[in-house]
Tab-separated table of C-alpha atoms and ligand atoms in Angstrom:
chain	number	residue	atom	x	y	z
X	85	MET	CA	27.437	-0.592	30.080
X	86	GLU	CA	27.849	2.377	27.425
X	87	LEU	CA	26.495	0.580	24.427
X	88	ILE	CA	23.155	0.345	26.214
X	89	ALA	CA	23.318	3.857	27.625
X	90	ALA	CA	23.761	5.207	24.123
X	91	ILE	CA	20.558	3.444	22.893
X	92	GLU	CA	18.675	4.693	25.825
X	93	ARG	CA	19.704	8.313	25.182
X	94	GLN	CA	18.280	7.834	21.563
X	95	LEU	CA	15.105	6.326	22.966
X	96	ALA	CA	14.842	9.455	25.224
X	97	ALA	CA	15.312	11.645	22.346
X	98	ILE	CA	12.568	9.937	20.393
X	99	GLY	CA	10.225	10.111	23.552
X	100	ALA	CA	11.142	13.992	24.000
X	101	GLN	CA	9.617	14.838	20.719
X	102	GLY	CA	6.454	12.879	21.114
X	103	LEU	CA	7.440	10.242	18.837
X	104	THR	CA	7.401	7.123	20.792
X	105	ARG	CA	5.385	4.638	18.955
X	106	ARG	CA	3.677	1.536	20.815
X	107	ARG	CA	1.925	-1.401	19.472
X	108	ARG	CA	-1.435	-2.539	20.503
X	109	THR	CA	-2.260	-6.458	20.608
X	110	ALA	CA	-5.280	-7.595	18.474
X	111	GLU	CA	-6.648	-10.854	20.223
X	112	THR	CA	-9.066	-11.569	17.070
X	113	SER	CA	-9.062	-11.431	13.418
X	114	CYS	CA	-8.894	-8.308	11.329
X	115	ALA	CA	-12.462	-6.952	11.210
X	116	PRO	CA	-14.371	-3.681	12.007
X	117	HIS	CA	-15.166	-5.166	15.557
X	118	GLN	CA	-12.305	-6.829	17.119
X	119	THR	CA	-10.900	-7.242	20.624
X	120	VAL	CA	-7.828	-5.406	21.114
X	121	ASP	CA	-5.855	-5.684	24.395
X	122	GLY	CA	-8.547	-7.487	26.044
X	123	ARG	CA	-11.281	-4.388	25.152
X	124	ALA	CA	-13.759	-4.466	22.237
X	125	MET	CA	-13.062	-1.937	19.805
X	126	LEU	CA	-14.628	-0.698	16.407
X	127	ALA	CA	-11.418	-0.095	14.313
X	128	PHE	CA	-10.678	2.124	11.506
X	129	CYS	CA	-7.130	1.431	11.020
X	130	ALA	CA	-6.643	-1.388	8.697
X	131	ASN	CA	-5.980	-1.665	4.855
X	132	ASP	CA	-8.190	-4.638	4.542
X	133	TYR	CA	-10.363	-2.328	2.310
X	134	LEU	CA	-12.785	-5.020	0.831
X	135	GLY	CA	-12.896	-7.053	4.137
X	136	LEU	CA	-11.123	-10.240	2.782
X	137	ALA	CA	-8.891	-10.957	5.865
X	138	ALA	CA	-11.118	-12.719	7.624
X	139	HIS	CA	-13.447	-13.869	4.564
X	140	PRO	CA	-14.555	-17.737	5.081
X	141	ALA	CA	-13.769	-18.874	1.650
X	142	ILE	CA	-10.305	-17.377	1.970
X	143	ILE	CA	-9.770	-19.090	5.121
X	144	ALA	CA	-10.960	-22.485	3.931
X	145	ALA	CA	-8.600	-22.055	0.788
X	146	LEU	CA	-5.687	-21.160	3.376
X	147	GLN	CA	-6.424	-24.518	5.145
X	148	GLU	CA	-6.732	-26.367	1.690
X	149	GLY	CA	-3.685	-24.936	0.502
X	150	ALA	CA	-1.842	-26.273	3.675
X	151	ALA	CA	-3.224	-29.697	3.580
X	152	LEU	CA	-2.256	-29.801	-0.322
X	153	TYR	CA	1.119	-28.230	0.209
X	154	GLY	CA	2.454	-28.318	3.782
X	155	ALA	CA	3.362	-25.219	5.997
X	156	GLY	CA	6.424	-23.923	4.406
X	157	SER	CA	8.250	-23.691	1.151
X	158	GLY	CA	11.510	-25.044	2.361
X	159	ALA	CA	13.646	-22.908	0.225
X	160	SER	CA	14.139	-20.109	-2.095
X	161	HIS	CA	12.214	-19.886	-5.605
X	162	LEU	CA	15.470	-20.618	-7.529
X	163	VAL	CA	16.619	-23.864	-5.323
X	164	SER	CA	13.525	-25.988	-4.676
X	165	GLY	CA	10.941	-23.445	-2.860
X	166	HIS	CA	8.917	-22.675	-6.270
X	167	GLY	CA	5.695	-24.413	-5.914
X	168	ARG	CA	2.740	-25.242	-8.051
X	169	ALA	CA	0.522	-22.944	-5.990
X	170	HIS	CA	2.985	-19.901	-6.775
X	171	ALA	CA	3.170	-20.590	-10.478
X	172	GLN	CA	-0.651	-20.883	-10.751
X	173	PHE	CA	-1.138	-17.611	-8.799
X	174	GLU	CA	1.349	-15.904	-11.028
X	175	GLU	CA	-0.459	-17.097	-14.055
X	176	HIS	CA	-3.829	-15.920	-12.915
X	177	VAL	CA	-2.843	-12.593	-11.629
X	178	ALA	CA	-0.900	-12.052	-15.001
X	179	ALA	CA	-4.007	-12.984	-17.073
X	180	PHE	CA	-6.217	-10.557	-14.754
X	181	MET	CA	-3.767	-7.472	-15.438
X	182	ALA	CA	-3.157	-8.432	-19.255
X	183	PRO	CA	-5.415	-5.479	-20.633
X	184	HIS	CA	-2.920	-3.233	-19.385
X	185	ILE	CA	0.473	-4.401	-19.942
X	186	PRO	CA	1.463	-6.163	-23.291
X	187	ASP	CA	3.185	-9.465	-23.131
X	188	VAL	CA	2.679	-9.448	-19.521
X	189	ARG	CA	4.076	-11.693	-16.978
X	190	ALA	CA	4.042	-11.725	-13.219
X	191	LEU	CA	6.155	-12.565	-10.236
X	192	TYR	CA	4.923	-13.506	-6.631
X	193	LEU	CA	7.050	-12.001	-3.854
X	194	CYS	CA	6.834	-12.280	0.075
X	195	THR	CA	5.807	-8.538	0.811
X	196	GLY	CA	5.173	-5.373	-0.966
X	197	TYR	CA	8.650	-4.132	0.701
X	198	MET	CA	10.431	-6.673	-0.915
X	199	ALA	CA	8.932	-6.281	-4.274
X	200	ASN	CA	9.708	-2.774	-4.336
X	201	LEU	CA	13.190	-3.276	-3.325
X	202	ALA	CA	13.616	-6.080	-6.209
X	203	VAL	CA	12.271	-3.572	-8.838
X	204	LEU	CA	14.212	-0.717	-8.118
X	205	SER	CA	17.525	-2.483	-7.219
X	206	ALA	CA	17.209	-4.719	-10.623
X	207	LEU	CA	16.139	-1.937	-12.895
X	208	GLY	CA	18.374	0.647	-11.616
X	209	ALA	CA	21.374	-1.673	-11.021
X	210	ASP	CA	23.504	0.582	-13.516
X	211	GLN	CA	25.277	3.574	-11.992
X	212	ASN	CA	24.536	5.473	-15.120
X	213	ALA	CA	20.650	4.851	-14.660
X	214	MET	CA	18.419	7.451	-12.850
X	215	ILE	CA	15.286	7.046	-10.713
X	216	PHE	CA	13.041	9.968	-10.579
X	217	SER	CA	11.078	9.269	-7.411
X	218	GLU	CA	7.588	11.380	-6.424
X	219	ALA	CA	8.250	13.460	-2.994
X	220	LEU	CA	5.641	11.326	-1.183
X	221	ASN	CA	6.423	7.932	-2.081
X	222	HIS	CA	6.412	4.798	0.345
X	223	ALA	CA	9.292	4.143	2.454
X	224	SER	CA	9.922	1.020	0.631
X	225	LEU	CA	10.472	2.771	-2.690
X	226	ILE	CA	12.740	5.141	-0.774
X	227	ASP	CA	14.701	2.077	0.387
X	228	GLY	CA	14.704	0.259	-2.929
X	229	ALA	CA	16.184	3.547	-4.696
X	230	ARG	CA	18.875	3.532	-2.136
X	231	LEU	CA	19.796	-0.220	-2.726
X	232	ALA	CA	19.809	0.707	-6.681
X	233	ARG	CA	23.262	1.781	-7.770
X	234	ALA	CA	21.459	4.527	-9.817
X	235	GLY	CA	21.130	7.975	-9.122
X	236	VAL	CA	18.052	9.476	-7.427
X	237	SER	CA	16.196	12.743	-8.364
X	238	VAL	CA	13.116	13.551	-6.115
X	239	TYR	CA	9.983	15.379	-7.877
X	240	ALA	CA	7.494	17.456	-5.995
X	241	HIS	CA	4.250	15.932	-5.237
X	242	GLY	CA	2.173	15.360	-8.297
X	243	ASP	CA	4.409	17.648	-10.190
X	244	VAL	CA	4.333	16.245	-13.827
X	245	ALA	CA	5.981	19.618	-15.248
X	246	MET	CA	9.025	19.474	-12.949
X	247	LEU	CA	9.494	15.695	-13.817
X	248	GLU	CA	9.172	16.900	-17.481
X	249	GLY	CA	12.214	18.877	-16.782
X	250	GLN	CA	14.139	16.418	-15.122
X	251	LEU	CA	13.444	13.736	-17.852
X	252	ALA	CA	14.274	16.305	-20.501
X	253	ALA	CA	17.677	17.251	-18.845
X	254	SER	CA	18.678	13.489	-18.120
X	255	THR	CA	21.642	11.885	-19.702
X	256	ALA	CA	21.365	8.499	-17.938
X	257	SER	CA	21.420	5.388	-19.528
X	258	THR	CA	17.881	4.216	-18.250
X	259	ASN	CA	15.256	6.485	-17.031
X	260	ILE	CA	13.148	4.982	-14.292
X	261	VAL	CA	10.072	7.104	-12.780
X	262	VAL	CA	8.583	5.642	-9.864
X	263	THR	CA	5.515	6.631	-7.867
X	264	ASP	CA	2.780	5.284	-5.509
X	265	SER	CA	-0.666	5.733	-7.178
X	266	VAL	CA	-2.632	6.072	-4.020
X	267	PHE	CA	-0.637	8.071	-1.626
X	268	SER	CA	-0.741	6.124	1.893
X	269	MET	CA	-1.280	8.973	4.155
X	270	ASP	CA	-3.270	11.286	2.040
X	271	GLY	CA	-5.402	9.022	-0.077
X	272	ASP	CA	-5.239	11.213	-3.140
X	273	LEU	CA	-3.933	9.655	-6.662
X	274	ALA	CA	-0.679	10.216	-8.517
X	275	PRO	CA	-1.478	11.957	-12.156
X	276	LEU	CA	-0.594	8.643	-13.929
X	277	PRO	CA	-1.975	9.433	-17.365
X	278	GLY	CA	0.170	12.559	-17.298
X	279	LEU	CA	3.333	10.444	-15.990
X	280	LEU	CA	2.765	7.705	-18.538
X	281	ALA	CA	2.683	10.128	-21.401
X	282	LEU	CA	6.090	11.615	-20.404
X	283	CYS	CA	7.424	8.204	-19.819
X	284	GLU	CA	6.641	7.306	-23.423
X	285	ARG	CA	7.822	10.416	-24.807
X	286	TYR	CA	11.173	10.311	-22.907
X	287	GLY	CA	11.676	6.331	-23.225
X	288	ALA	CA	11.322	5.946	-19.610
X	289	TRP	CA	9.927	3.041	-17.352
X	290	LEU	CA	7.121	3.867	-14.720
X	291	VAL	CA	6.945	1.693	-11.930
X	292	VAL	CA	3.560	2.104	-10.122
X	293	ASP	CA	3.056	0.984	-6.729
X	294	ASP	CA	-0.591	-0.046	-6.367
X	295	ALA	CA	-0.673	-1.023	-2.770
X	296	HIS	CA	-3.763	0.824	-2.049
X	297	GLY	CA	-5.530	0.645	-5.289
X	298	PHE	CA	-5.276	-2.967	-6.411
X	299	GLY	CA	-8.570	-4.734	-5.554
X	300	VAL	CA	-10.118	-1.289	-4.846
X	301	LEU	CA	-9.986	0.866	-7.785
X	302	GLY	CA	-11.352	-0.020	-11.319
X	303	GLU	CA	-14.892	-1.765	-12.267
X	304	ASN	CA	-13.286	-4.934	-11.797
X	305	GLY	CA	-10.663	-4.125	-9.157
X	306	ARG	CA	-7.820	-4.215	-11.431
X	307	GLY	CA	-6.465	-0.942	-9.510
X	308	ALA	CA	-5.210	2.322	-10.885
X	309	LEU	CA	-4.330	1.196	-14.490
X	310	GLU	CA	-8.011	0.251	-14.626
X	311	HIS	CA	-9.346	3.277	-12.970
X	312	PHE	CA	-7.348	5.679	-15.583
X	313	ASN	CA	-7.825	3.273	-18.332
X	314	LEU	CA	-4.012	2.778	-19.163
X	315	SER	CA	-1.914	0.164	-21.174
X	316	SER	CA	1.638	0.570	-22.034
X	317	PRO	CA	4.751	-1.799	-22.310
X	318	HIS	CA	6.454	1.143	-20.041
X	319	LEU	CA	4.401	0.030	-17.056
X	320	VAL	CA	5.917	-2.034	-14.116
X	321	TYR	CA	3.228	-2.660	-11.822
X	322	VAL	CA	3.428	-3.603	-8.087
X	323	GLY	CA	0.041	-4.967	-6.535
X	324	THR	CA	0.535	-5.958	-2.824
X	325	LEU	CA	-1.730	-8.784	-1.307
X	326	GLY	CA	-1.823	-8.105	2.421
X	327	LYS	CA	-4.105	-5.010	1.964
X	328	ALA	CA	-7.538	-5.252	-0.145
X	329	ALA	CA	-6.440	-9.039	-1.231
X	330	GLY	CA	-6.452	-9.892	2.529
X	331	VAL	CA	-3.845	-12.216	2.467
X	332	GLY	CA	-0.161	-11.284	2.140
X	333	GLY	CA	2.654	-10.956	-0.460
X	334	ALA	CA	2.939	-8.952	-3.618
X	335	PHE	CA	3.050	-9.352	-7.274
X	336	ILE	CA	5.030	-7.446	-9.904
X	337	ALA	CA	3.181	-7.454	-13.273
X	338	ALA	CA	5.293	-6.425	-16.409
X	339	HIS	CA	6.475	-7.325	-19.752
X	340	ALA	CA	7.852	-10.958	-19.656
X	341	SER	CA	11.439	-9.968	-20.425
X	342	VAL	CA	11.417	-7.508	-16.960
X	343	ILE	CA	10.079	-10.350	-15.059
X	344	GLU	CA	12.890	-12.684	-16.437
X	345	LEU	CA	15.475	-10.063	-15.434
X	346	LEU	CA	13.857	-9.798	-11.875
X	347	VAL	CA	14.130	-13.844	-11.534
X	348	GLN	CA	18.128	-13.579	-12.700
X	349	ARG	CA	19.008	-10.417	-10.771
X	350	ALA	CA	16.627	-9.484	-8.021
X	351	ARG	CA	18.212	-9.896	-4.582
X	352	PRO	CA	15.103	-9.735	-2.713
X	353	TYR	CA	13.412	-12.100	-4.711
X	354	ILE	CA	16.380	-14.429	-5.116
X	355	TYR	CA	17.934	-14.548	-1.333
X	356	THR	CA	14.974	-15.320	0.588
X	357	THR	CA	12.683	-18.317	1.157
X	358	ALA	CA	9.747	-18.454	-0.887
X	359	ALA	CA	6.532	-17.714	0.788
X	360	PRO	CA	4.454	-20.632	2.129
X	361	PRO	CA	2.651	-21.948	-0.926
X	362	ALA	CA	-0.614	-22.075	0.782
X	363	LEU	CA	-0.931	-18.212	1.057
X	364	ALA	CA	-0.450	-18.374	-2.975
X	365	HIS	CA	-3.252	-21.036	-2.890
X	366	ALA	CA	-5.448	-18.718	-0.920
X	367	LEU	CA	-4.767	-15.742	-3.126
X	368	LEU	CA	-6.393	-17.562	-5.956
X	369	THR	CA	-9.777	-17.364	-4.267
X	370	SER	CA	-8.723	-13.906	-3.123
X	371	LEU	CA	-8.346	-13.028	-6.851
X	372	ASP	CA	-11.720	-14.463	-7.929
X	373	ILE	CA	-13.534	-12.666	-5.395
X	374	ILE	CA	-11.703	-9.204	-6.294
X	375	GLY	CA	-12.579	-9.948	-10.062
X	376	GLY	CA	-15.936	-11.221	-9.441
X	377	THR	CA	-19.534	-10.027	-8.637
X	378	GLU	CA	-18.821	-10.206	-4.992
X	379	GLY	CA	-15.597	-7.769	-5.549
X	380	LYS	CA	-18.167	-5.361	-7.460
X	381	ALA	CA	-20.585	-5.353	-4.646
X	382	ARG	CA	-18.038	-4.814	-2.120
X	383	ARG	CA	-16.382	-1.942	-3.915
X	384	ARG	CA	-19.901	-0.414	-4.244
X	385	HIS	CA	-20.573	-0.385	-0.509
X	386	LEU	CA	-17.040	0.854	0.024
X	387	ALA	CA	-17.927	3.826	-2.263
X	388	GLN	CA	-21.181	4.474	-0.189
X	389	LEU	CA	-19.353	4.383	3.122
X	390	ILE	CA	-16.782	7.237	1.905
X	391	HIS	CA	-19.547	9.137	0.575
X	392	HIS	CA	-21.456	8.838	4.102
X	393	LEU	CA	-18.176	9.825	5.931
X	394	ASP	CA	-17.534	12.574	3.641
X	395	THR	CA	-21.242	14.192	4.374
X	396	ALA	CA	-21.184	13.526	8.012
X	397	LEU	CA	-17.926	15.100	8.939
X	398	SER	CA	-18.140	18.646	9.494
X	399	LEU	CA	-14.936	20.043	10.796
X	400	LYS	CA	-13.747	23.736	11.157
X	401	ARG	CA	-10.108	23.491	12.349
X	402	TRP	CA	-8.883	20.431	11.291
X	403	GLN	CA	-8.056	19.711	7.605
X	404	ARG	CA	-9.545	17.076	5.197
X	405	PRO	CA	-7.517	16.695	2.005
X	406	ALA	CA	-9.726	15.676	-0.652
X	407	SER	CA	-9.469	11.909	-0.894
X	408	THR	CA	-12.021	9.385	-2.966
X	409	THR	CA	-10.298	6.453	-1.713
X	410	PRO	CA	-10.613	4.441	1.539
X	411	ILE	CA	-7.679	6.415	2.902
X	412	GLN	CA	-9.476	9.416	4.654
X	413	PRO	CA	-6.993	11.827	6.653
X	414	ILE	CA	-7.813	14.343	9.236
X	415	ILE	CA	-4.938	16.740	9.491
X	416	ILE	CA	-4.359	17.989	13.124
X	417	GLY	CA	-0.900	19.283	13.213
X	418	GLY	CA	0.776	18.863	16.438
X	419	ASN	CA	2.270	15.561	17.532
X	420	ASP	CA	0.694	15.689	20.950
X	421	GLU	CA	-2.838	16.986	19.781
X	422	ALA	CA	-2.989	13.955	17.412
X	423	MET	CA	-2.093	11.404	19.940
X	424	GLN	CA	-4.799	12.996	22.330
X	425	ALA	CA	-7.295	13.085	19.691
X	426	ALA	CA	-6.499	9.220	19.087
X	427	ALA	CA	-6.521	8.735	22.810
X	428	SER	CA	-10.058	10.229	23.472
X	429	LEU	CA	-11.435	8.099	20.433
X	430	HIS	CA	-9.575	5.165	22.035
X	431	ALA	CA	-11.491	5.843	25.350
X	432	GLN	CA	-14.702	5.557	23.427
X	433	GLY	CA	-13.969	2.106	21.849
X	434	LEU	CA	-12.932	3.934	18.431
X	435	TRP	CA	-9.691	2.719	17.216
X	436	VAL	CA	-8.167	5.195	14.855
X	437	PRO	CA	-4.367	5.552	14.491
X	438	ALA	CA	-2.317	8.972	14.811
X	439	ILE	CA	0.226	9.162	12.196
X	440	ARG	CA	3.278	11.144	13.204
X	441	PRO	CA	6.625	12.243	11.440
X	442	PRO	CA	8.483	10.970	10.125
X	443	THR	CA	5.919	9.133	8.385
X	444	VAL	CA	4.197	12.190	7.457
X	445	PRO	CA	5.769	15.831	7.020
X	446	ALA	CA	6.613	17.689	10.282
X	447	ASN	CA	3.319	19.550	11.582
X	448	THR	CA	1.112	17.462	9.671
X	449	ALA	CA	0.314	14.742	12.535
X	450	ARG	CA	-3.213	13.409	11.486
X	451	LEU	CA	-5.536	10.737	12.329
X	452	ARG	CA	-5.585	8.181	9.380
X	453	VAL	CA	-9.223	6.765	9.021
X	454	THR	CA	-9.326	3.857	6.837
X	455	LEU	CA	-12.559	2.293	5.723
X	456	SER	CA	-13.409	-1.072	4.502
X	457	ALA	CA	-16.355	-2.841	3.032
X	458	SER	CA	-16.941	-4.760	6.241
X	459	HIS	CA	-17.775	-1.384	8.097
X	460	THR	CA	-21.748	-0.669	8.144
X	461	GLN	CA	-23.085	2.743	7.637
X	462	ALA	CA	-23.678	2.760	11.129
X	463	ASP	CA	-20.061	2.253	12.139
X	464	VAL	CA	-19.331	5.230	9.835
X	465	ALA	CA	-21.925	7.438	11.488
X	466	GLN	CA	-20.662	6.617	15.068
X	467	LEU	CA	-17.077	7.506	13.905
X	468	ALA	CA	-17.918	10.778	12.388
X	469	ALA	CA	-20.165	12.116	15.436
X	470	ALA	CA	-17.245	11.253	17.677
X	471	ILE	CA	-14.742	13.286	15.516
X	472	ASN	CA	-17.047	16.089	15.244
X	473	THR	CA	-17.811	16.168	19.098
X	474	LEU	CA	-13.944	15.998	19.649
X	475	GLU	CA	-13.106	18.978	17.179
X	476	GLY	CA	-15.771	21.245	19.067
X	477	ASN	CA	-14.095	20.431	22.300
X	478	VAL	CA	-10.829	21.692	21.546
X	479	PRO	CA	-9.942	24.965	22.826
G	502	PLP	C1	2.062	-1.373	2.429
G	502	PLP	C2	2.721	-0.798	1.324
G	502	PLP	C3	3.857	-1.310	0.746
G	502	PLP	C4	4.505	-2.599	1.523
G	502	PLP	O1	3.491	-3.716	1.164
G	502	PLP	P1	3.791	-4.879	2.022
G	502	PLP	O2	3.145	-6.138	1.479
G	502	PLP	O3	3.062	-4.655	3.385
G	502	PLP	O4	5.352	-5.220	2.684
G	502	PLP	C5	4.363	-0.669	-0.224
G	502	PLP	N1	3.723	0.388	-0.960
G	502	PLP	C6	2.846	1.230	-0.291
G	502	PLP	C7	2.308	2.312	-0.916
G	502	PLP	C8	2.154	0.515	0.972
G	502	PLP	O5	1.370	1.320	1.469
């Protein structure tokens, strides 16, 4: 059939560029040592930065939540799916983020992808609004800007001066600046203090996607806002809960009026079945761990592992952009070379993903190493030795 043949030509074109993606099947829970496609592997792929995805107390809370509230929510939040567990989690996470956002309220959504669609489509609903989007923003922010009726202007990576020029020239009814806090493929931080100062000067919103910062950054795990000691009514904060928090979903924390607008208007919140309430119940335990002494100890261990990897790697050709976060990229360049490097590590039982365009810019294919508080120093030493040897063997 011609329809199928056209699809097959598209797939062949993807293959010809060395861009075919394939999934591996993990047989066991997310942890450094896991069974993947039937083989024992040491993994450096997950965003489970604190090692909470398989934490016994969170698993027990998930079971308790299912016993209390059942398996599914049965409906969207505005119909009948909004449960006690969702409400409790929203109250707790709002209190947690209160030092950074005056009159804060929080909203729990099914995924971070949907949270970003919700924020940008609702704040940028007016066609006279403008969204100023950082060049390396996550795909969900790009898609959220597409869903908004607002105009979109992209500013260069980390370029506060360029953004200032765009804001100064803007005649929009509402200005919205949006950025990742920790860039997901590079591990570097956005210049949030400079961005917030501009947003205050020009009366703009600052939407911060802290998918890789929440739970990881800050003395108490309150993420990028705590790391930079920021507080402002201009902040609209998105924290995702499938990474450091170890469960799933996301929350938006902002001034109560912003949250009320989202409840009234954000289609990715309104027109979807509420997440299983057991997830929100488990997240209460996750939040306790992140904000308590155990979270502090896990962040301290993670910082030691990052330092250890930094000193143990010695590379000559491959590039290591400066990163102080658990995202540690090793830029190789070509798609095939990056795939071969990942395959050689895989043959040694080390699972490190190769990331290719369009996820990263052309000619910057890379290994994306992520560290977790559940790794040991010996795990990291094994990885560093393997990567050093691999690079030395490349002609
Ligand atoms: C993972 C991620 C998201 C999406 O969050 P999910 O909860 O996985 O849908 C959004 N933004 C960034 C920067 C991410 O890394």
